Amino acid sequence: MLRCADGSVYTGVTTDLERRLAQHNAGTGAAYTRSRRPVALAWSAKAKDQSSALKRELKLKALTRAEKLRLVASRPAGAGPSRRRGASARR
């Protein structure tokens, strides 16, 4: 999950988190983040495979903004073992 400059939260999946974050900040990521730069990593989790990552992405996107912010607050990016490649931004 990315926190955008306007305070919104973007959710997607990727196989290379650092590369995808750089793409979003360079304006070559998702159309949603292009006008909301800069973006910062807010939360990430590793998935065992692409199917699992896409299922998690759908569940995360269904959360309300308040629920997403609670999730981010409960385990910020870089905290704990899930700060790895997996679910955070679109490929």
CSV table of C-alpha atoms in Angstrom, one decimal:
chain,number,residue,atom,x,y,z
A,1,MET,CA,0.0,0.0,0.0
A,2,LEU,CA,1.3,3.4,-0.9
A,3,ARG,CA,0.4,6.7,0.8
A,4,CYS,CA,0.0,9.4,-1.8
A,5,ALA,CA,0.8,13.1,-1.4
A,6,ASP,CA,-2.9,13.9,-1.2
A,7,GLY,CA,-3.4,11.5,1.7
A,8,SER,CA,-5.1,8.8,-0.3
A,9,VAL,CA,-3.9,5.1,-0.1
A,10,TYR,CA,-3.1,3.1,-3.3
A,11,THR,CA,-3.1,-0.7,-3.3
A,12,GLY,CA,-1.6,-3.0,-5.8
A,13,VAL,CA,0.8,-6.0,-6.3
A,14,THR,CA,4.3,-6.3,-7.6
A,15,THR,CA,7.2,-8.7,-7.8
A,16,ASP,CA,9.8,-5.9,-7.2
A,17,LEU,CA,8.7,-3.5,-4.6
A,18,GLU,CA,11.6,-1.0,-4.9
A,19,ARG,CA,11.4,-0.8,-8.7
A,20,ARG,CA,7.6,-0.3,-8.6
A,21,LEU,CA,7.8,2.4,-6.0
A,22,ALA,CA,10.4,4.2,-8.1
A,23,GLN,CA,8.1,3.9,-11.2
A,24,HIS,CA,5.2,5.4,-9.2
A,25,ASN,CA,7.4,8.3,-8.1
A,26,ALA,CA,8.8,8.8,-11.6
A,27,GLY,CA,5.2,9.1,-13.1
A,28,THR,CA,5.4,5.8,-15.0
A,29,GLY,CA,3.4,3.8,-12.5
A,30,ALA,CA,-0.4,3.6,-12.3
A,31,ALA,CA,-2.4,6.5,-13.6
A,32,TYR,CA,-3.9,7.0,-10.2
A,33,THR,CA,-0.5,7.8,-8.6
A,34,ARG,CA,0.7,10.1,-11.4
A,35,SER,CA,-1.1,13.1,-10.1
A,36,ARG,CA,-0.7,12.2,-6.5
A,37,ARG,CA,3.1,12.1,-6.2
A,38,PRO,CA,5.2,11.7,-4.3
A,39,VAL,CA,4.1,8.4,-2.9
A,40,ALA,CA,5.6,6.5,0.0
A,41,LEU,CA,5.4,2.9,1.0
A,42,ALA,CA,2.9,2.6,3.9
A,43,TRP,CA,2.5,-1.2,4.2
A,44,SER,CA,3.5,-4.4,2.5
A,45,ALA,CA,3.1,-8.1,2.8
A,46,LYS,CA,4.7,-11.0,1.0
A,47,ALA,CA,2.4,-13.5,-0.8
A,48,LYS,CA,3.3,-17.1,-1.6
A,49,ASP,CA,2.3,-16.7,-5.2
A,50,GLN,CA,0.7,-14.3,-7.7
A,51,SER,CA,-2.8,-15.8,-7.1
A,52,SER,CA,-2.6,-15.2,-3.4
A,53,ALA,CA,-1.3,-11.7,-3.9
A,54,LEU,CA,-4.1,-10.8,-6.3
A,55,LYS,CA,-6.7,-12.2,-3.8
A,56,ARG,CA,-5.2,-10.2,-1.0
A,57,GLU,CA,-5.2,-7.1,-3.2
A,58,LEU,CA,-8.9,-7.5,-3.8
A,59,LYS,CA,-9.6,-7.8,-0.1
A,60,LEU,CA,-7.5,-4.8,0.7
A,61,LYS,CA,-9.1,-2.7,-2.0
A,62,ALA,CA,-12.5,-3.6,-0.5
A,63,LEU,CA,-11.5,-2.1,2.9
A,64,THR,CA,-12.7,1.4,3.8
A,65,ARG,CA,-10.1,4.2,4.1
A,66,ALA,CA,-10.4,4.0,7.9
A,67,GLU,CA,-9.7,0.2,7.8
A,68,LYS,CA,-6.7,0.7,5.5
A,69,LEU,CA,-5.3,3.4,7.8
A,70,ARG,CA,-5.8,1.1,10.9
A,71,LEU,CA,-3.9,-1.7,9.0
A,72,VAL,CA,-1.1,0.7,8.2
A,73,ALA,CA,-0.9,1.9,11.8
A,74,SER,CA,-0.8,-1.6,13.1
A,75,ARG,CA,2.3,-2.5,11.2
A,76,PRO,CA,4.0,0.3,9.3
A,77,ALA,CA,6.2,-0.5,6.3
A,78,GLY,CA,9.5,-2.0,7.3
A,79,ALA,CA,8.1,-3.3,10.6
A,80,GLY,CA,8.3,-7.0,11.0
A,81,PRO,CA,9.0,-9.9,8.6
A,82,SER,CA,6.5,-8.9,5.9
A,83,ARG,CA,8.5,-5.9,4.5
A,84,ARG,CA,9.5,-7.8,1.4
A,85,ARG,CA,8.4,-8.3,-2.2
A,86,GLY,CA,4.8,-9.2,-2.5
A,87,ALA,CA,1.7,-7.1,-2.3
A,88,SER,CA,2.1,-3.3,-2.5
A,89,ALA,CA,2.1,-1.9,-5.9
A,90,ARG,CA,1.1,-3.0,-9.4
A,91,ARG,CA,3.8,-4.6,-11.6
